[in-house]
Amino acid sequence: FYRTALSFAIVNLRPIVPGHVLIIPNRIVPRISQLTNDEYNDLWMTVRNVQNSLEKYYNAGGFNVAVQDGVVAGQSVPHVHVHILPRTKGDFERNDDVYDELEEWAPRKGDAGKVKTELEVLDDEDRKDRTEKEMNEEAELYRNLMIQNNGDYDSES
C-alpha cells in the first residue's frame, strides 16, 4: 500500500490487532546489520510515515514497533521486516501480552506454535487467513491515508 525507493509497506495476512502492518526493505536480507545506511534510514522513515497515518485513522494512543532480528530473536521469515501495531487503551488484558502475540505471530497457519494467552484473541489454529479481497481493500484504505497525510505515493506499489 506504500512504497519508497528502498522500502514498502504491506497489510498483514494475520494481523494481531487492527492496523498491524509490515514495513520491508526492497532488498531481502536476514539481519538489520546487513542493510546499507540508506536502506536503514529509509526503512525507519517509512515506519514513521506509516505510523503517523495509522495513528490518525485508528486514534491510537501508542504503538508497538517491533523487529525480530534473526531466528533466535523469533524472526519467522528470513528477511528484515518491521511490525507496526496500533495500540488503544484496553486492547489487551495485560499490556505486555502483545509481546506473547508477537513471539507467536506467523505469516501463515502452522508456521508457529499455539498462542498462549488469556486474551480475547483467537488461538492460532482458530485464526483464519484473510482473503486477498479483504487485504486489497485494507491496502487501498491505507494507500489513501498515506496520500492524504504525506502527499507522496509511488503508483507502482
mmCIF file of N, CA, C and O in Angstrom, residues 13-14 106-112 124-129:
data_model
loop_
_atom_site.group_PDB
_atom_site.id
_atom_site.type_symbol
_atom_site.label_atom_id
_atom_site.label_comp_id
_atom_site.label_asym_id
_atom_site.label_seq_id
_atom_site.Cartn_x
_atom_site.Cartn_y
_atom_site.Cartn_z
ATOM 1 N N LEU A 13 -1.378 -10.530 6.552
ATOM 2 C CA LEU A 13 -2.279 -11.652 6.324
ATOM 3 C C LEU A 13 -2.978 -12.077 7.620
ATOM 4 O O LEU A 13 -4.148 -12.420 7.616
ATOM 5 N N ARG A 14 -2.253 -12.022 8.724
ATOM 6 C CA ARG A 14 -2.789 -12.487 10.009
ATOM 7 C C ARG A 14 -2.513 -11.448 11.086
ATOM 8 O O ARG A 14 -1.675 -11.655 11.956
ATOM 9 N N ALA A 106 2.905 -15.672 13.152
ATOM 10 C CA ALA A 106 3.452 -16.331 11.967
ATOM 11 C C ALA A 106 2.628 -15.894 10.770
ATOM 12 O O ALA A 106 1.422 -15.706 10.887
ATOM 13 N N PRO A 107 3.263 -15.735 9.620
ATOM 14 C CA PRO A 107 2.525 -15.260 8.469
ATOM 15 C C PRO A 107 1.471 -16.234 7.956
ATOM 16 O O PRO A 107 0.519 -15.831 7.339
ATOM 17 N N ARG A 108 1.622 -17.504 8.220
ATOM 18 C CA ARG A 108 0.646 -18.494 7.771
ATOM 19 C C ARG A 108 0.392 -19.529 8.856
ATOM 20 O O ARG A 108 1.257 -19.826 9.648
ATOM 21 N N LYS A 109 -0.797 -20.056 8.835
ATOM 22 C CA LYS A 109 -1.173 -21.100 9.782
ATOM 23 C C LYS A 109 -0.144 -22.218 9.775
ATOM 24 O O LYS A 109 0.315 -22.651 8.736
ATOM 25 N N GLY A 110 0.252 -22.657 10.966
ATOM 26 C CA GLY A 110 1.198 -23.756 11.082
ATOM 27 C C GLY A 110 2.644 -23.316 11.120
ATOM 28 O O GLY A 110 3.529 -24.126 11.333
ATOM 29 N N ASP A 111 2.897 -22.006 10.932
ATOM 30 C CA ASP A 111 4.277 -21.528 10.935
ATOM 31 C C ASP A 111 4.816 -21.291 12.341
ATOM 32 O O ASP A 111 5.991 -21.058 12.509
ATOM 33 N N ALA A 112 3.969 -21.299 13.320
ATOM 34 C CA ALA A 112 4.421 -21.085 14.695
ATOM 35 C C ALA A 112 3.533 -21.890 15.630
ATOM 36 O O ALA A 112 2.514 -22.430 15.231
ATOM 37 N N ASP A 124 -4.131 -19.615 17.536
ATOM 38 C CA ASP A 124 -3.577 -19.614 16.187
ATOM 39 C C ASP A 124 -4.383 -20.499 15.239
ATOM 40 O O ASP A 124 -4.672 -20.097 14.115
ATOM 41 N N GLU A 125 -4.765 -21.692 15.678
ATOM 42 C CA GLU A 125 -5.485 -22.593 14.780
ATOM 43 C C GLU A 125 -6.889 -22.091 14.449
ATOM 44 O O GLU A 125 -7.492 -22.523 13.483
ATOM 45 N N ASP A 126 -7.413 -21.161 15.255
ATOM 46 C CA ASP A 126 -8.739 -20.608 15.004
ATOM 47 C C ASP A 126 -8.706 -19.312 14.199
ATOM 48 O O ASP A 126 -9.742 -18.846 13.738
ATOM 49 N N ARG A 127 -7.520 -18.738 14.059
ATOM 50 C CA ARG A 127 -7.390 -17.515 13.260
ATOM 51 C C ARG A 127 -7.363 -17.900 11.794
ATOM 52 O O ARG A 127 -6.646 -18.795 11.389
ATOM 53 N N LYS A 128 -8.159 -17.233 10.999
ATOM 54 C CA LYS A 128 -8.259 -17.544 9.580
ATOM 55 C C LYS A 128 -7.499 -16.496 8.774
ATOM 56 O O LYS A 128 -7.568 -15.306 9.051
ATOM 57 N N ASP A 129 -6.783 -16.978 7.757
ATOM 58 C CA ASP A 129 -6.138 -16.052 6.841
ATOM 59 C C ASP A 129 -7.213 -15.189 6.188
ATOM 60 O O ASP A 129 -8.312 -15.660 5.895
#
